[in-house]
Coordinates of C-alpha atoms and ligand atoms in Angstrom, one line a residue:
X1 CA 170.4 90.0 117.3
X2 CA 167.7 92.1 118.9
X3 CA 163.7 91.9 118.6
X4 CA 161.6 94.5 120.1
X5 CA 159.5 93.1 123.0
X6 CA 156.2 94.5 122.6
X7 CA 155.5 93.9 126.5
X8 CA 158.5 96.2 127.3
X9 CA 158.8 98.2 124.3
X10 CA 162.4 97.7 124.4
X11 CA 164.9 95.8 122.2
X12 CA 165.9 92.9 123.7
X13 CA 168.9 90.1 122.6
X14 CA 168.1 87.2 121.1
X15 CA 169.5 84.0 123.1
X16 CA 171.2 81.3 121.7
X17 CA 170.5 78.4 124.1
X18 CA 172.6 75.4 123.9
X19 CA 169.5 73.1 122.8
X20 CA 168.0 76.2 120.8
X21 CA 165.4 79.1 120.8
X22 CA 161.6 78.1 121.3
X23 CA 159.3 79.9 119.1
X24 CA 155.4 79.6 118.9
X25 CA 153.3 81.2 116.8
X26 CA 149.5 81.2 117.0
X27 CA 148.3 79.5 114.0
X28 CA 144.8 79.6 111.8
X29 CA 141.5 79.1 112.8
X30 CA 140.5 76.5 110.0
X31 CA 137.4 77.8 108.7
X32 CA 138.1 78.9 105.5
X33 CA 140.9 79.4 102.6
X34 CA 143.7 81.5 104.2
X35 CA 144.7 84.8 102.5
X36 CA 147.5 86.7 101.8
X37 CA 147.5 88.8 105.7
X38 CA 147.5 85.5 107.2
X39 CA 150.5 84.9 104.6
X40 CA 151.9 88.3 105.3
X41 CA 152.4 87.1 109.3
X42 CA 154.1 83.6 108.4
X43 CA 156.0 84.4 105.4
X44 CA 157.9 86.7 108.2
X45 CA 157.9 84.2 110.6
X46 CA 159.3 81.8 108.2
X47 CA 161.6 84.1 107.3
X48 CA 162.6 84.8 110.6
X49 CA 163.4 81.2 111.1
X50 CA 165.5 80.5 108.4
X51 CA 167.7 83.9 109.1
X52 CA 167.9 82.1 112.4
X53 CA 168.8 79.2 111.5
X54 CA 171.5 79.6 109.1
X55 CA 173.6 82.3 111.0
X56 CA 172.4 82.1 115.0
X57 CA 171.0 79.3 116.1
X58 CA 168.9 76.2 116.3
X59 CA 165.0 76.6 116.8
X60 CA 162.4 74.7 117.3
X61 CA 159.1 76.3 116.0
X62 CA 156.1 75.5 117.5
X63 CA 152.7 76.4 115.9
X64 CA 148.8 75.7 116.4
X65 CA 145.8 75.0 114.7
X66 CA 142.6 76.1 116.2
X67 CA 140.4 73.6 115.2
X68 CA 137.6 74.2 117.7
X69 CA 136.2 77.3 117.7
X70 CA 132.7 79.2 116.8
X71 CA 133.5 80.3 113.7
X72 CA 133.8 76.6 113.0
X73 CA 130.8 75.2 114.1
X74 CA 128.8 78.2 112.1
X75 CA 130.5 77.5 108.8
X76 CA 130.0 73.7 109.3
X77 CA 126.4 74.4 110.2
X78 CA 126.0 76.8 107.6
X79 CA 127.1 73.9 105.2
X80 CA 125.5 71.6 106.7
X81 CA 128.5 69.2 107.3
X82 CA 129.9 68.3 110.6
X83 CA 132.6 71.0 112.2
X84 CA 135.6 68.6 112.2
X85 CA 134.9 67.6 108.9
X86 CA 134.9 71.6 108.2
X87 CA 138.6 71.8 109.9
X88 CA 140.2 68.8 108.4
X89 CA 139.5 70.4 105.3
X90 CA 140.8 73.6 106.0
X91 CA 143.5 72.6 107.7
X92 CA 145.1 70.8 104.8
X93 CA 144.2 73.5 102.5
X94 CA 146.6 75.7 105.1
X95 CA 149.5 73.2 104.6
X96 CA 148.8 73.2 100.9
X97 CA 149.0 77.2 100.9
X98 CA 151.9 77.6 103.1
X99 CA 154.0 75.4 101.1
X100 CA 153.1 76.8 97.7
X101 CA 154.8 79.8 99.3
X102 CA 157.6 77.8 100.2
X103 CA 156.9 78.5 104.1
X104 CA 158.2 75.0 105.3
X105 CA 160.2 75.9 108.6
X106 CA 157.6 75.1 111.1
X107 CA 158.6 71.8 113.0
X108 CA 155.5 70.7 114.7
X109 CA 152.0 71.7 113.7
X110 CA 149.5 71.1 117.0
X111 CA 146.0 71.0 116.0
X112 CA 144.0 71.8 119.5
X113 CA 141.5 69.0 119.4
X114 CA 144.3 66.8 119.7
X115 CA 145.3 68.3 123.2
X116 CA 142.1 68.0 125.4
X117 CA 144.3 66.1 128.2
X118 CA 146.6 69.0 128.1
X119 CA 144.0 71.5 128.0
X120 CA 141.9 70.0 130.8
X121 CA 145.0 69.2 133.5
X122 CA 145.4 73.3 132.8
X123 CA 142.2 73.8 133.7
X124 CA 141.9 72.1 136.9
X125 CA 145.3 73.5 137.8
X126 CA 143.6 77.5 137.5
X127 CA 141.0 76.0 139.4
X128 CA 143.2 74.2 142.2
X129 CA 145.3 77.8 142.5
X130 CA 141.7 79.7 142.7
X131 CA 142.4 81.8 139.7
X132 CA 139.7 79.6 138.2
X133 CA 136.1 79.4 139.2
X134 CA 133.0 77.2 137.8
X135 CA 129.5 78.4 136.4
X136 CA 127.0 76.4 135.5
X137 CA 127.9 77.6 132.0
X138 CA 131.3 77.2 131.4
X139 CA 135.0 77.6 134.0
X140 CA 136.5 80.9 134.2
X141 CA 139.5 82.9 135.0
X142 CA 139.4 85.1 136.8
X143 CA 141.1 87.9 135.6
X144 CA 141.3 90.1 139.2
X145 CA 143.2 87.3 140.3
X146 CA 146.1 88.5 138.2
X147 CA 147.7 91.8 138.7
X148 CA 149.1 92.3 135.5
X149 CA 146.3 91.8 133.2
X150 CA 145.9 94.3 130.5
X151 CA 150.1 95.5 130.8
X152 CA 150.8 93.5 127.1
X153 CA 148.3 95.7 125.6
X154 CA 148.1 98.6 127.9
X155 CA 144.4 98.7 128.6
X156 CA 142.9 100.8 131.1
X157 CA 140.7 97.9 132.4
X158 CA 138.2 99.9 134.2
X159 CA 137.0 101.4 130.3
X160 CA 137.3 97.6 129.2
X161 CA 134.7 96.4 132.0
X162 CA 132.7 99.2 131.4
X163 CA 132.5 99.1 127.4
X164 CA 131.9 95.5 127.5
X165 CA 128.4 93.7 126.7
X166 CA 126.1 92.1 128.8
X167 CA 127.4 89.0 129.1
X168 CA 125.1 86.1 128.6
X169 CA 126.7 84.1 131.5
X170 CA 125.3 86.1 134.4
X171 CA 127.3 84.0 136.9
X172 CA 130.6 85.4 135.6
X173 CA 132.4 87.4 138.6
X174 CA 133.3 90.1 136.1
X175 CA 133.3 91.0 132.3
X176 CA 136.6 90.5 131.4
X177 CA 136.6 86.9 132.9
X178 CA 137.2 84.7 129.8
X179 CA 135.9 81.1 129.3
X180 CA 138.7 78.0 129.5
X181 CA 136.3 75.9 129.1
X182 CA 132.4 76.2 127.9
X183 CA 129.7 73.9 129.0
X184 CA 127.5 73.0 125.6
X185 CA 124.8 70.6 124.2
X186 CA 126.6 70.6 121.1
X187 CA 127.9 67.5 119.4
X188 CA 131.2 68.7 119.3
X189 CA 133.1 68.6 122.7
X190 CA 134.2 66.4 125.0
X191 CA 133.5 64.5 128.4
X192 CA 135.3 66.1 131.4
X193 CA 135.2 66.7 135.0
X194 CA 132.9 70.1 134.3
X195 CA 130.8 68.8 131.9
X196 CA 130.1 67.9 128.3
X197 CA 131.9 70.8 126.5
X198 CA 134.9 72.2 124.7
X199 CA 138.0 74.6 125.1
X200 CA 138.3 78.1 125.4
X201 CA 140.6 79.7 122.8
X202 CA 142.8 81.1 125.0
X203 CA 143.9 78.1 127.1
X204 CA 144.7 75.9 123.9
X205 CA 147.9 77.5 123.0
X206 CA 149.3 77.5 126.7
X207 CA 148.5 73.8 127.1
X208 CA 150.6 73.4 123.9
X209 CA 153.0 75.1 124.7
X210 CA 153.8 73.7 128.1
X211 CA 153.5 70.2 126.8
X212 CA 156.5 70.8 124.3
X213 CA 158.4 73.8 125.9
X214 CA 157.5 73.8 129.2
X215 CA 156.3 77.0 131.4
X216 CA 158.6 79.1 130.1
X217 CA 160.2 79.7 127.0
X218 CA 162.0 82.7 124.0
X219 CA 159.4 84.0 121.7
X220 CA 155.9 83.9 120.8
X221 CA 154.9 85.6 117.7
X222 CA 151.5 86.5 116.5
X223 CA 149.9 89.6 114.7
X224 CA 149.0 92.9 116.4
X225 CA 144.9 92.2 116.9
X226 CA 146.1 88.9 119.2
X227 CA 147.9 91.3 121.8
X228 CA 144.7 91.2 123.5
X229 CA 142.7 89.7 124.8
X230 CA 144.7 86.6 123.5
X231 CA 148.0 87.1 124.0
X232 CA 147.1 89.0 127.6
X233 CA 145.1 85.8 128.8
X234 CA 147.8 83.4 127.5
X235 CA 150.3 85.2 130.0
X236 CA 147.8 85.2 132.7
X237 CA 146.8 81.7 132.4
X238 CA 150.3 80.4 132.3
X239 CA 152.3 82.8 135.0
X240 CA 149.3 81.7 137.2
X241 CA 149.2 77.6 136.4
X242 CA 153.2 77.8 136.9
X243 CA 154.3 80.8 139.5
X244 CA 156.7 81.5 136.7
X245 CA 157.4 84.7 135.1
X246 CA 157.9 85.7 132.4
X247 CA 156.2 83.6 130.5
X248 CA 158.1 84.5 127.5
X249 CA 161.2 86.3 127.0
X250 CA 159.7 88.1 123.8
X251 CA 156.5 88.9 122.1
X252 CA 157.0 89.6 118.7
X253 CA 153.9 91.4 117.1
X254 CA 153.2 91.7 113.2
X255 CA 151.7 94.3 111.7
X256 CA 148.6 93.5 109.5
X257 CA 148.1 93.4 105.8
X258 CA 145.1 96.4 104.8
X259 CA 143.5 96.5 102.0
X260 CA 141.7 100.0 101.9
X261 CA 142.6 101.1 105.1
X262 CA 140.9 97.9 106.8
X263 CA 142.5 94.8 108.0
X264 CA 142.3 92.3 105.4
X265 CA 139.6 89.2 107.1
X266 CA 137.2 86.3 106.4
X267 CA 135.3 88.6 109.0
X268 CA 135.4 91.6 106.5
X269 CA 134.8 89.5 103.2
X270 CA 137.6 92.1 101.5
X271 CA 140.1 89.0 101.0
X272 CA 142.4 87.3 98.1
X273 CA 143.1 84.2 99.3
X274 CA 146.5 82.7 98.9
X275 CA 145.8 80.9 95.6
X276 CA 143.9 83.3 94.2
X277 CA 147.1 85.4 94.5
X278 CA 149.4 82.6 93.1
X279 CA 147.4 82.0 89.9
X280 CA 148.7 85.6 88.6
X281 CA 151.9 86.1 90.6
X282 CA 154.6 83.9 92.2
X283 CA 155.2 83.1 96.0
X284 CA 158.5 85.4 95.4
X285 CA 156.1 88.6 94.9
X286 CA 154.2 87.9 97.9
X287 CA 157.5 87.3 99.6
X288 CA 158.8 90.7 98.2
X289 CA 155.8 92.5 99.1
X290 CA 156.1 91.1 102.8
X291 CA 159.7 91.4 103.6
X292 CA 160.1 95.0 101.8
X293 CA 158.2 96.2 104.9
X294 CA 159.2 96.2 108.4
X295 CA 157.4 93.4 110.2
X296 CA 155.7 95.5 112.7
X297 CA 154.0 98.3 110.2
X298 CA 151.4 97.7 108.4
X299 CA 151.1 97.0 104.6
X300 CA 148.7 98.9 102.1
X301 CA 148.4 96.3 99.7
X302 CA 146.9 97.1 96.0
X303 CA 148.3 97.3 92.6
X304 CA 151.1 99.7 93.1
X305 CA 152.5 97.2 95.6
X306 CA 152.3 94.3 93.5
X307 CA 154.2 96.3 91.0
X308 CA 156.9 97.8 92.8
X309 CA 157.9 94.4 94.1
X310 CA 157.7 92.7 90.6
X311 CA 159.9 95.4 89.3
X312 CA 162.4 95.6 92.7
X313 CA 162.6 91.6 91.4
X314 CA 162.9 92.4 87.6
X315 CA 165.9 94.6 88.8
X316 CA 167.2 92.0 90.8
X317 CA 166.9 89.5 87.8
X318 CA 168.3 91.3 85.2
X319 CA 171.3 92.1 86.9
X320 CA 171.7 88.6 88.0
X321 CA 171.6 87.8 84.5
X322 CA 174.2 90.4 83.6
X323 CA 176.9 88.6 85.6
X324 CA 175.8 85.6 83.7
X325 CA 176.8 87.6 81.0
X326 CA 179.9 88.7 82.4
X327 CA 180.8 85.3 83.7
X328 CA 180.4 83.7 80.0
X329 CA 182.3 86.8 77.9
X330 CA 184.9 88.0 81.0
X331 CA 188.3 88.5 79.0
X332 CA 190.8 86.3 80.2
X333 CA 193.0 89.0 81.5
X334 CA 195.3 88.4 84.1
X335 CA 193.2 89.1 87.3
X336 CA 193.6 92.6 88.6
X337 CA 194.8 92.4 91.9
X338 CA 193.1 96.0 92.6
X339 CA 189.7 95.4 91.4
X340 CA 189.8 91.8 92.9
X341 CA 190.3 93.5 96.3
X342 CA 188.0 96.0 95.7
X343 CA 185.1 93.6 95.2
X344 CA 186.1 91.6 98.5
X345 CA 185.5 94.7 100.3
X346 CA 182.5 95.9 98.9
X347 CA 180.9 92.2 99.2
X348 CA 182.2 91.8 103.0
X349 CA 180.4 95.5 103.4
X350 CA 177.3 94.2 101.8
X351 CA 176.9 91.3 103.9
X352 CA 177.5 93.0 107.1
X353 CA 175.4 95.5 106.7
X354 CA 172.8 93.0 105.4
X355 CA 173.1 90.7 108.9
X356 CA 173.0 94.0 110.6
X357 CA 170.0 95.2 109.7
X358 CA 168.2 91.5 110.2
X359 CA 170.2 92.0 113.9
X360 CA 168.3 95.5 114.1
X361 CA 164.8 94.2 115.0
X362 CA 164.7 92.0 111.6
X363 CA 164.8 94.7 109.4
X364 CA 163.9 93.2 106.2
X365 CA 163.3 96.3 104.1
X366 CA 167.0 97.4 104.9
X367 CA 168.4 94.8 104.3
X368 CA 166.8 94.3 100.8
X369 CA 167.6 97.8 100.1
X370 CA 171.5 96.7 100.8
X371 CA 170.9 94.4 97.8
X372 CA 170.0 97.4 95.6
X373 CA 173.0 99.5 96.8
X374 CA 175.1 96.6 95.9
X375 CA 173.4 96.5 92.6
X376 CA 174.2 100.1 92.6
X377 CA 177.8 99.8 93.2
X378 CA 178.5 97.1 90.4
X379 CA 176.7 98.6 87.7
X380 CA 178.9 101.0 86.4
X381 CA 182.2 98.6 87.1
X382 CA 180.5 95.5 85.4
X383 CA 182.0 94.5 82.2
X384 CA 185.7 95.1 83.4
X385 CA 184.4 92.7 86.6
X386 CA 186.5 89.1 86.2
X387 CA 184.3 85.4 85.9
X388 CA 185.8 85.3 89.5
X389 CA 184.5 88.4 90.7
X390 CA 181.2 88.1 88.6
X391 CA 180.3 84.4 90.2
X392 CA 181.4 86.2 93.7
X393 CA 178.8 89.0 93.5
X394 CA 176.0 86.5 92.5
X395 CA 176.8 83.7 94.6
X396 CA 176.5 86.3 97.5
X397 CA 173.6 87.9 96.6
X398 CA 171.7 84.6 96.1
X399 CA 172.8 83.2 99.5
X400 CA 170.4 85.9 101.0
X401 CA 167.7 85.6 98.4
X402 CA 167.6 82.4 98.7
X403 CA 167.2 82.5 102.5
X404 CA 164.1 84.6 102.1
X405 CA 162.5 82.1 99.5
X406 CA 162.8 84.8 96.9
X407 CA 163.7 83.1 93.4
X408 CA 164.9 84.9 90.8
X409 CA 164.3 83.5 87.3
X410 CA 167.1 84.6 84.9
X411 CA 166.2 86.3 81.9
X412 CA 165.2 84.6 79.0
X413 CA 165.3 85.6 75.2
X414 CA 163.6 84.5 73.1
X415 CA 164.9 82.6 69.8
X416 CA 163.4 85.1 67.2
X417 CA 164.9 88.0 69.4
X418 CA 168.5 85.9 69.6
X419 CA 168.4 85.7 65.5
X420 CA 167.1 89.5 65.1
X421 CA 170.6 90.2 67.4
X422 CA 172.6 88.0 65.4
X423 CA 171.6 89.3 62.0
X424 CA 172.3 92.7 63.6
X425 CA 175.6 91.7 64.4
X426 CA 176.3 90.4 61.3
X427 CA 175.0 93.7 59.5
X428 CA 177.4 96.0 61.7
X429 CA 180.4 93.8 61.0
X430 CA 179.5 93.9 57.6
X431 CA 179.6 98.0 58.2
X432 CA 175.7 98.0 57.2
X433 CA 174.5 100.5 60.0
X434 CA 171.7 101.7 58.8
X435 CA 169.5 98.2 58.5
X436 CA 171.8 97.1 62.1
X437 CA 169.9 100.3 63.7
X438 CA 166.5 99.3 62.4
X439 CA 166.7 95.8 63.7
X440 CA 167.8 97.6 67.2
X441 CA 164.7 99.5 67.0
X442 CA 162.7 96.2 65.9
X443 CA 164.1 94.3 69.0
X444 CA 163.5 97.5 71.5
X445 CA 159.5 97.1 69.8
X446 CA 159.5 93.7 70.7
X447 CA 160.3 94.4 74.8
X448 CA 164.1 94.0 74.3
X449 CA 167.3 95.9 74.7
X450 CA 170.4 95.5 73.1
X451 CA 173.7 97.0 74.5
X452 CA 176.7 97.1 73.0
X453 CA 179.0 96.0 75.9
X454 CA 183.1 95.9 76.0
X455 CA 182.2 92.5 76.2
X456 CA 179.7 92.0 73.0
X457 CA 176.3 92.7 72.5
X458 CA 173.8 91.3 75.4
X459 CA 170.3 91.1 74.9
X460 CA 168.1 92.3 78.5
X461 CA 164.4 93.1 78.5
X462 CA 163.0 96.4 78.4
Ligands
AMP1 P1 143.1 83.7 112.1 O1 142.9 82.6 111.2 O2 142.2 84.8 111.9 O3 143.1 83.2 113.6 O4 144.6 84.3 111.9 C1 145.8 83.5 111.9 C2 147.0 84.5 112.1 O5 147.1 85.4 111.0 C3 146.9 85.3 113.3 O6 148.3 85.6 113.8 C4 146.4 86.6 112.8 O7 146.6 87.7 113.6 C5 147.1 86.7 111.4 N1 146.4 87.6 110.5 C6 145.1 87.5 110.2 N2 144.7 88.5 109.3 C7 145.9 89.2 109.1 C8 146.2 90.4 108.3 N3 145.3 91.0 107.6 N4 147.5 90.9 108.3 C9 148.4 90.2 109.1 N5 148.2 89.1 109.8 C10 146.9 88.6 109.9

C-alpha cells in the first residue's frame, strides 16, 4: 500500500513492522459539540484503520485531546463554569459522537492535561539544546534554529514574518517563534520550573507521542489547516529534542468538509453537529458521503450530497436484497459448472481491484465505485445465479461494507403491500389480468415494484 506524503509529495509504501504501524492523529479541542468535518477527518481515519488492520497489518492508533487551550477558557468563561469542567464535558460528548458513528478503532485516547511531566521534560530539553529560549512571558522556540521550518507547508517565511501581527510578547526573538509554554495568572495551569502557566498547543502532541512511540515513528494524520503552523512546529520541536529525522515516515493530510465554499467550524458558526446529523440520517450516510470522496479533496456538502449517498446505499440495499431473493427461490438445478466459474472470476476481480485502489493512496471512491460495477455485472445474470453463487456475491460485498462501517438494512415490505402481491398472484393464476394489472399499478402508487422474475414475483421499492 502507498499514502502520499504530503512533505515529499510523493507516494510512499506503507510498512508493516513486526510490532505494527504507529499512527497519531491530532484530536479535538473540547470546546464544543463536534460536527460532521471533524467527522469527515476520523471517519477516514477510522476507516483507514480497519482496511489496515484486516488485510496489512497491526496498528496502534494514537490520538489526543486538547484540553487546554484558549478557546477553552473563553467558552468556560463565557459560561461562567470552570475550563476543565468545560472539557470534561466535551470530551465525553466526542466519545459519545464518535461511537454513534461507529468510529471505535482508536486505541488510546491522551487528553493533554494529563501529560504536563511529558510536556515540561520537552521543554527543558529545547531549552538545554538552545532551540528554546525564556521571556518573561512564556518559553519559545525558536524557529531560526531549525533549517527546515516552513518545508511541510512550503511557506516563504520571509512573507510569513512580514504579514504577521505585532506580537504582544515583545521579547520574542522573531514572529514566527511559537509559545511551548505561556506564563499566566490564570487558574488554570500548572507549577513549573518557568512559572505558573500552561502548554503550548504545539508541544502537547510531541510529548505524546514520544512517550508512547518514541522519537520517531509511521504516520501522523490530521486535516489540511494543521499543515502549518502545527504540524511544521511538531516536526521542528521533535527533530530538535531528539537529533532524529524524520520525524515521521508520513503525513497524511485530509481534505476539509465546506459548506458553501467555507470550511465547515465552531469558528465560522456554519456547522451541523454530529447529532444533529444523526437525528435525520444514519452514521452509514455520513460514512457514504465521506468515503465516496478521496480523502485529500475536499467535500461540498448540501442536500445533493446527502442524496446521492442515500441513493448510492438504496442501490446497494436493494440489490443485496435481490440475492436474498435469489438465495430463497434459486431452482435447484444441478450447479452450472460455467456460470459457477464465471462468478469466481468476476468476484476474485472485484476484490482485487477493490484492495487495489485502497493500496492506491486509499482510494475510497474507487473502490466503492468497484461495488457498483459489480452490481453492474450481476444484474442482468441474476435469477439464473445459484443459492451458492447468490450467498458468494453478498458475502463478498458485505466483507468490504462492513469494513467501512457502512450497514445496509435489507428491504422491507410491508404486510398490506405482501397481501396486495399475493391477491395479485392469485388473480393472474386465476387468468384475471385485468384486476392483477390494477393491483400492480396500486402497489407501484404505494412506493413498490413488482417484477415478475424466472423465479416468482419479488416485491423491491420504487
Ligand atoms: P479542532 O477541534 O478544530 O481542533 O479539529 C479537530 C480535527 O478535525 C482536526 O484534524 C481538524 O483539522 C479537523 N477538522 C476540523 N474542521 C474540519 C472540516 N471542516 N473538514 C475536515 N476536517 C476538519
Amino acid at each position: 500500500m502507498r499514502i502520499l506524503d504530503t512533505l515529499n509529495g510523493k507516494k510512499i509504501a506503507v510498512k508493516k513492522p513486526k510490532n505494527g504501524l504507529k499512527l497519531f492523529v491530532c484530536g479535538p479541542t473540547v470546546y464544543d459539540y463536534s460536527h460532521i468535518g471533524h467527522a469527515r477527518t476520523y471517519v477516514v481515519f477510522d476507516s483507514f484503520v480497519k482496511y489496515l488492520r484486516f488485510f496489512k497489518s497491526k496498528v496502534f492508533y494514537l490520538q489526543n485531546i486538547t484540553d487546554i487551550d484558549d478557546k477553552i477558557i473563553s467558552r468556560a468563561k463565557d459560561r461562567n463554569i470552570s475550563p476543565e469542567k468545560l472539557a470534561k464535558q466535551f470530551e465525553k460528548e466526542y466519545y459519545a459522537d464518535m461511537k454513534a458513528l461507529d468510529i471505535n478503532s482508536v486505541n488510546k485516547y491522551a487528553p493533554a492535561s494529563k501529560y504536563i511531566k511529558e510536556i515540561q521534560r520537552q521543554i527543558s530539553v529545547l531549552l538545554e539544546k538552545n532551540f528554546a529560549y525564556e521571556t518573561k512571558n512564556g518559553v519559545y522556540f525558536q524557529v531560526k534554529k531549525f533549517t527546515n521550518y516552513g518545508n511541510l507547508s512550503k511557506q516563504n517565511l520571509s512573507e510569513l514574518r512580514h504579514g504577521y501581527r505585532i506580537e504582544q510578547d515583545k521579547q520574542k526573538k522573531d514572529p514566527l517563534d511559537f509559545a511551548l509554554w505561556k506564563k499566566t495568572n490564570e487558574s488554570v495551569g500548572w507549577g513549573s520550573p518557568w512559572g505558573w502557566g500552561r502548554p503550548g498547543w504545539h508541544i502537547e502532541d510531541t510529548a505524546i507521542t514520544e512517550k508512547y512511540f518514541g522519537p520517531q515513528y509511521d504516520i501522523h494524520g490530521g486535516a489540511i489547516d494543521l499543515k502549518f503552523p502545527h504540524h511544521e512546529s511538531e516536526i521542528a520541536q521533535q527533530e530538535s529534542a531528539s537529533g532524529k529525522k524524520p520525524f515521521v515516515k508520513i503525513w497524511m493530510h485530509t481534505g476539509f468538509l465546506l459548506i458553501k465554499g467555507d470550511k465547515m467550524s465552531k469558528s465560522l458558526n456554519n456547522f451541523i453537529t454530529i447529532r444533529e446529523f444523526l437525528k435525520k440520517n444514519s452514521s452509514s450516510d455520513l460514512r457514504m458521503i465521506v468515503l465516496s470522496h478521496h480523502y485529500r479533496s475536499p467535500i461540498n456538502y448540501n442536500d445533493e450530497v446527502l442524496a446521492s449517498a442515500k441513493k448510492s446505499l438504496n442501490t446497494i440495499e436493494d440489490f443485496i436484497t435481490t440475492l436474498k431473493f435469489v438465495e430463497l427461490n434459486a431452482i435447484n438445478k444441478t450447479e452450472n459448472k460455467k456460470n459457477r466459474t464465471n462468478t469466481k472470476k468476476i468476484l476474485e476481480k472485484f476484490e482485487n481491484n477493490f484492495k487495489r485502489a485502497l493500496d492506491d493512496d486509499f482510494n475510497t471512491p474507487k473502490a466503492l465505485s468497484e461495488i457498483f460495477n459489480l452490481i453492474n455485472q450481476a444484474n442482468p445474470k441474476l435469477w439464473t445465479l445459484s443459492k451458492k453463487e447468490a450467498v458468494d456475491i453478498r458475502t463478498s460485498i458485505n466483507k468490504f461494507l462492513r469494513l467501512f462501517e457502512i450497514n445496509t438494512v435489507p428491504v422491507k415490505i410491508p404486510l398490506k403491500i405482501a397481501k396486495l402481491a399475493q391477491e395479485r398472484q392469485l388473480s393472474r393464476q386465476n387468468k384475471q389480468f385485468v384486476p392483477a394489472d390494477r393491483l400492480r399499478i396500486k402497489i407501484e402508487r404505494l412506493g413498490y415494484l413488482i417484477k415478475d422474475t424466472p423465479l416468482g414475483p419479488f416485491l423491491t421499492r420504487r
